[in-house]
Structures are given as structure tokens and as C-alpha cells.
Amino acid sequence: MQLTNIETIPGKTIMAHYGIVSGSTVRAKHAGRDIMAGFKNIFGGELKAYTELLSESREEALARMQEQAKSLGANAIVNVRFSTSSVAAGAAELYVYGTAVSVE
Amino acid sequence: MIDLVINIVLIVIPIMLGYFFGRRIERRHYESIREREAQFASLMTTALKQPLEPQKVVTAELVSGSVVISIDYFKRFLAGLRNFFGGNITAYESLVDRARREAILRMKESAAGADEIINIRIETSSISKNSSKGNIGSVEVLAYGTALKY
């Protein structure tokens, strides 16, 4: 599965469009990680646990989107966009969407 | 009276810790950012949708990098004062600047062997414990784009 966030795949011709595909995950923060993050809040700096948590969740959303595209018979997704929204305090939704296409 | 003293100590200690450690962490982070930016300076990154040399492109791949950075207590305290008087909140400016540059660097690091990264999008979202209160505790920055190989 080939992914790009531009309208085409350079050097390839798009044969068919399958419409929009998307994947999302809603993740809550882990209590233990939250306590560590509380300490980090005093000193500042990177919250590695959160960075990992969010990138894992985003991978998950990407995998779900690719699965959906595969079931449609697509072999590439173009114009991929990420979006993040906080649903409730302590939980974040990670959403990814794009257009499923098949290229030669 | 004792209660008052304890309360003041509980407020002052995190601010002092934030001042000493926060400044050190930020200085080190900026050093590392500048070093790696120089290292990756030759990798062309644009916000354009078209490659600079379209006829040479062989592969295209989605790449991304993200980071969550928290502000320290001292800066939060400063920002609280600034909120009262108005004006630039330099404390937060450097926070988001660090986060954006770090996210872009991580994106570049994940695009090993690429010759150009196009259509870069940068997304910022604030993560805080009490989002209802609206105080920025930490920011997450995600940078993504399409890495091209010639």
C-alpha cells in the first residue's frame, strides 16, 4: 500500500478512484504515565510516554485506513490528512483520512 | 500561619525547580536541534504540492514525526503574569518553536535516503490535564509530508 499526502503518486498513473477512506482511534492516558507526566510538568521538556502513545495510536489509525482501502481493492491512498481532537479531558481522538485509488 | 508558610513553599519550590531545570533542558534541546538541523540542511523540504524535479522521481512515501513537549512551572508562572498584563508570551513561543522544529527533524530522520520532502503539513494540538480550564500544559506537534527519492 502506497501512501502520499499529495494528489498524485509521482511517476504513476491513477487508474481508478474508490472514494474516501478513514481510520480513527480514541486513546485515554495511562494512569502511571499520567503521574510521570505530572512530574515532568514541573521541569518541562519532552513527555516521551505521550509521544510514544500518540504515535502508536496514529499507526493504529493508519492501519485501519489501509485495511479499509485494501477491502475496496485499492493499492494506494493519496492526499492523506491527519487530524487530532480531544474528545474529553484525558482522551484524544486521532483521525486519518485520504482517497483510495489504484495505480498501475 | 504555618499553613500559609507551607502553602507558599509548595508554590515556590516547583517554580524554582522549573526555573533551574527547565532552563537547562531548554538550552540543551536547542543545542541538539541546531546541531541536527545543520546535519539535515541538505534535505530539501517544501510546502509545495509539486516536486522540484518531477521527471526524476522514483518513489514517494508518507513520512511523519511527532513530539509532545511540556512547559515548566516557572514559565507557566510567567505566562500567568503575562496573561494579566497582556503582550507576547515568550515562554510559550519558545515551547511551540522547539516542538515544531523537533517534529520536523524527526520527520526528516524517518525519511532515510530521501532526496526531497514535499507538501509538509504541521499540526499542533494542546494536551492538558484540565482542558476545560484552557491552560496549556503541553503541546503535541505532528509534521508530515511526502518523501521522494530520485
Coordinates of C-alpha atoms in Angstrom, one line a residue:
Chain A
M1 CA 0.0 0.0 0.0
Q2 CA 1.5 3.3 -1.1
L3 CA 0.6 6.5 0.8
T4 CA 1.3 10.1 -0.1
N5 CA -0.2 13.4 1.1
I6 CA -0.2 14.9 -2.4
E7 CA -2.9 14.5 -5.0
T8 CA -0.9 12.0 -7.1
I9 CA 1.7 9.4 -6.9
P10 CA 4.7 10.8 -8.9
G11 CA 5.6 8.7 -11.8
K12 CA 2.4 6.6 -11.7
T13 CA -1.0 6.9 -13.3
I14 CA -4.1 6.7 -11.3
M15 CA -6.4 4.1 -12.9
A16 CA -9.5 4.2 -10.6
H17 CA -10.8 6.1 -7.6
Y18 CA -12.6 4.4 -4.7
G19 CA -13.6 7.4 -2.6
I20 CA -12.7 8.5 0.9
V21 CA -11.2 6.0 3.4
S22 CA -10.5 6.8 7.0
G23 CA -9.3 5.3 10.3
S24 CA -9.5 6.6 13.8
T25 CA -8.6 5.7 17.4
V26 CA -9.6 7.2 20.7
R27 CA -7.0 6.7 23.4
A28 CA -7.0 7.6 27.0
K29 CA -3.9 8.3 29.0
H30 CA -2.5 5.7 31.2
A31 CA -2.6 6.5 34.9
G32 CA 1.0 5.6 35.5
R33 CA 2.1 7.7 32.6
D34 CA 0.0 10.5 33.9
I35 CA 1.8 10.6 37.2
M36 CA 5.2 10.7 35.5
A37 CA 3.9 13.4 33.2
G38 CA 2.8 15.3 36.3
F39 CA 6.5 15.4 37.5
K40 CA 7.7 16.3 34.0
N41 CA 5.3 19.3 34.1
I42 CA 7.4 20.9 36.8
F43 CA 10.7 20.6 34.9
G44 CA 9.5 20.9 31.4
G45 CA 10.9 19.0 28.4
E46 CA 9.7 16.2 26.3
L47 CA 7.0 13.8 27.6
K48 CA 8.3 10.7 25.9
A49 CA 5.5 8.4 27.1
Y50 CA 2.9 10.7 25.5
T51 CA 4.9 11.0 22.3
E52 CA 5.0 7.2 22.0
L53 CA 1.4 6.8 23.0
L54 CA 0.2 9.2 20.3
S55 CA 2.4 7.8 17.6
E56 CA 1.3 4.3 18.4
S57 CA -2.3 5.4 18.2
R58 CA -1.7 7.1 14.9
E59 CA -0.1 4.0 13.5
E60 CA -3.2 2.1 14.5
A61 CA -5.5 4.6 12.8
L62 CA -3.3 4.4 9.7
A63 CA -3.5 0.6 9.7
R64 CA -7.3 0.8 9.9
M65 CA -7.5 3.1 7.0
Q66 CA -5.2 0.9 4.9
E67 CA -7.3 -2.1 5.8
Q68 CA -10.4 -0.3 4.5
A69 CA -8.7 0.7 1.3
K70 CA -7.5 -2.9 0.8
S71 CA -11.0 -4.2 1.2
L72 CA -12.1 -1.8 -1.6
G73 CA -9.4 -3.2 -3.9
A74 CA -7.2 -0.1 -3.8
N75 CA -3.4 -0.3 -3.8
A76 CA -2.6 3.3 -2.8
I77 CA -4.0 6.2 -0.8
V78 CA -3.4 9.8 -1.9
N79 CA -4.0 13.1 -0.2
V80 CA -3.7 11.7 3.3
R81 CA -4.5 14.1 6.2
F82 CA -4.1 13.7 9.9
S83 CA -6.3 15.3 12.5
T84 CA -6.4 15.3 16.3
S85 CA -9.2 16.3 18.5
S86 CA -9.7 16.0 22.2
V87 CA -13.0 14.3 22.9
A88 CA -12.9 14.5 26.7
A89 CA -10.3 15.6 29.3
G90 CA -7.6 12.9 29.2
A91 CA -8.6 11.3 25.9
A92 CA -7.7 12.2 22.4
E93 CA -9.1 11.1 19.0
L94 CA -6.6 10.6 16.2
Y95 CA -8.2 10.6 12.8
V96 CA -6.6 9.9 9.5
Y97 CA -8.3 10.1 6.1
G98 CA -7.5 10.0 2.4
T99 CA -8.6 9.0 -1.1
A100 CA -8.2 5.3 -2.0
V101 CA -7.0 4.8 -5.6
S102 CA -5.5 2.1 -7.7
V103 CA -2.3 2.8 -9.7
E104 CA -0.9 0.8 -12.4
Chain B
M1 CA 0.4 31.0 59.9
I2 CA 2.2 27.6 59.5
D3 CA -0.4 26.7 56.8
L4 CA 0.4 29.9 55.0
V5 CA 4.1 29.2 55.0
I6 CA 3.6 25.6 53.8
N7 CA 1.4 26.9 51.0
I8 CA 3.9 29.4 49.9
V9 CA 6.7 26.8 50.0
L10 CA 4.6 24.4 47.9
I11 CA 4.1 27.1 45.3
V12 CA 7.7 28.5 45.3
I13 CA 9.6 25.1 45.2
P14 CA 8.1 23.9 41.9
I15 CA 8.7 27.4 40.4
M16 CA 12.3 27.3 41.4
L17 CA 12.8 23.7 40.2
G18 CA 11.2 24.7 36.9
Y19 CA 13.5 27.7 36.6
F20 CA 16.7 25.8 37.2
F21 CA 15.9 22.5 35.4
G22 CA 13.6 24.0 32.7
R23 CA 16.2 26.4 31.5
R24 CA 18.9 23.7 31.3
I25 CA 16.6 21.3 29.5
E26 CA 15.6 24.0 27.0
R27 CA 19.2 25.1 26.4
R28 CA 20.3 21.5 25.7
H29 CA 17.3 20.9 23.5
Y30 CA 18.1 24.0 21.4
E31 CA 21.7 22.9 21.1
S32 CA 20.6 19.5 19.8
I33 CA 18.1 21.0 17.5
R34 CA 20.6 23.3 15.9
E35 CA 23.1 20.5 15.5
R36 CA 20.7 18.2 13.8
E37 CA 19.2 21.0 11.6
A38 CA 22.7 21.6 10.3
Q39 CA 23.1 17.9 9.6
F40 CA 19.8 17.7 7.6
A41 CA 20.2 21.1 5.9
S42 CA 20.8 19.4 2.5
L43 CA 17.5 17.6 2.6
M44 CA 15.1 19.9 0.7
T45 CA 11.7 20.4 2.4
T46 CA 8.9 22.4 0.8
A47 CA 5.2 23.0 1.4
L48 CA 4.7 22.7 -2.4
K49 CA 2.5 20.0 -3.9
Q50 CA 4.7 19.5 -6.9
P51 CA 8.3 18.1 -6.8
L52 CA 11.0 20.4 -7.8
E53 CA 12.2 18.0 -10.4
P54 CA 9.1 15.9 -11.3
Q55 CA 10.7 13.8 -14.1
K56 CA 13.4 12.3 -11.7
V57 CA 11.1 11.0 -9.0
V58 CA 11.3 7.2 -8.5
T59 CA 9.4 6.5 -5.2
A60 CA 7.0 8.5 -3.0
E61 CA 6.2 7.7 0.6
L62 CA 4.3 9.3 3.5
V63 CA 6.6 10.2 6.4
S64 CA 5.8 11.8 9.7
G65 CA 7.4 12.9 13.0
S66 CA 5.8 13.9 16.3
V67 CA 6.7 15.2 19.7
V68 CA 5.0 16.1 22.9
I69 CA 6.7 18.9 24.9
S70 CA 5.7 20.2 28.3
I71 CA 6.3 23.7 29.7
D72 CA 7.9 24.0 33.1
Y73 CA 6.4 25.6 36.2
F74 CA 8.4 28.7 36.1
K75 CA 7.3 29.6 32.6
R76 CA 3.8 28.7 33.5
F77 CA 4.0 31.2 36.3
L78 CA 5.5 33.9 34.0
A79 CA 2.7 33.2 31.4
G80 CA 0.1 33.7 34.1
L81 CA 1.6 37.1 34.9
R82 CA 1.6 38.0 31.2
N83 CA -2.0 37.0 30.9
F84 CA -2.8 39.7 33.3
F85 CA -0.8 42.5 31.6
G86 CA -1.1 41.4 28.0
G87 CA 1.7 41.2 25.4
N88 CA 3.9 38.5 23.9
I89 CA 4.2 35.3 26.0
T90 CA 7.8 34.5 25.1
A91 CA 7.6 31.4 27.4
Y92 CA 5.1 29.7 25.1
E93 CA 6.7 31.0 21.9
S94 CA 9.8 29.1 22.6
L95 CA 7.8 26.0 23.7
V96 CA 6.0 25.7 20.4
D97 CA 9.1 26.7 18.4
R98 CA 11.0 23.8 20.0
A99 CA 8.2 21.4 19.4
R100 CA 7.8 22.3 15.7
R101 CA 11.5 22.2 14.9
E102 CA 11.8 18.8 16.7
A103 CA 8.8 17.3 14.9
I104 CA 10.2 18.4 11.5
L105 CA 13.6 17.0 12.4
R106 CA 12.0 13.6 13.4
M107 CA 10.2 13.6 10.2
K108 CA 13.4 14.1 8.3
E109 CA 15.1 11.4 10.3
S110 CA 12.4 8.9 9.5
A111 CA 12.8 9.7 5.8
A112 CA 16.2 8.0 5.5
G113 CA 17.6 8.2 2.0
A114 CA 15.0 10.6 0.7
D115 CA 16.1 13.5 -1.6
E116 CA 13.2 15.8 -1.1
I117 CA 10.1 16.1 1.2
I118 CA 7.2 17.9 -0.3
N119 CA 3.8 19.1 0.9
I120 CA 4.7 19.4 4.5
R121 CA 1.8 19.9 6.9
I122 CA 2.3 20.8 10.6
E123 CA -0.4 20.2 13.1
T124 CA -0.4 21.4 16.7
S125 CA -2.7 20.4 19.4
S126 CA -2.6 21.2 23.1
I127 CA -2.7 18.4 25.6
S128 CA -3.5 19.4 29.1
K129 CA -4.9 17.7 32.2
N130 CA -7.7 20.3 32.7
S131 CA -8.6 21.2 29.2
S132 CA -11.8 22.7 30.5
K133 CA -9.7 25.4 32.2
G134 CA -7.9 26.1 29.0
N135 CA -4.4 26.2 30.4
I136 CA -1.8 24.9 28.0
G137 CA 0.2 22.3 29.8
S138 CA 1.9 20.7 26.9
V139 CA 1.7 20.7 23.1
E140 CA 1.8 17.9 20.6
V141 CA 3.2 18.8 17.1
L142 CA 2.9 16.4 14.2
A143 CA 4.7 17.1 11.0
Y144 CA 4.1 15.0 7.9
G145 CA 4.8 15.1 4.2
T146 CA 5.7 13.0 1.2
A147 CA 9.3 11.9 0.9
L148 CA 10.6 11.5 -2.6
K149 CA 13.6 9.5 -3.9
Y150 CA 15.3 10.3 -7.1

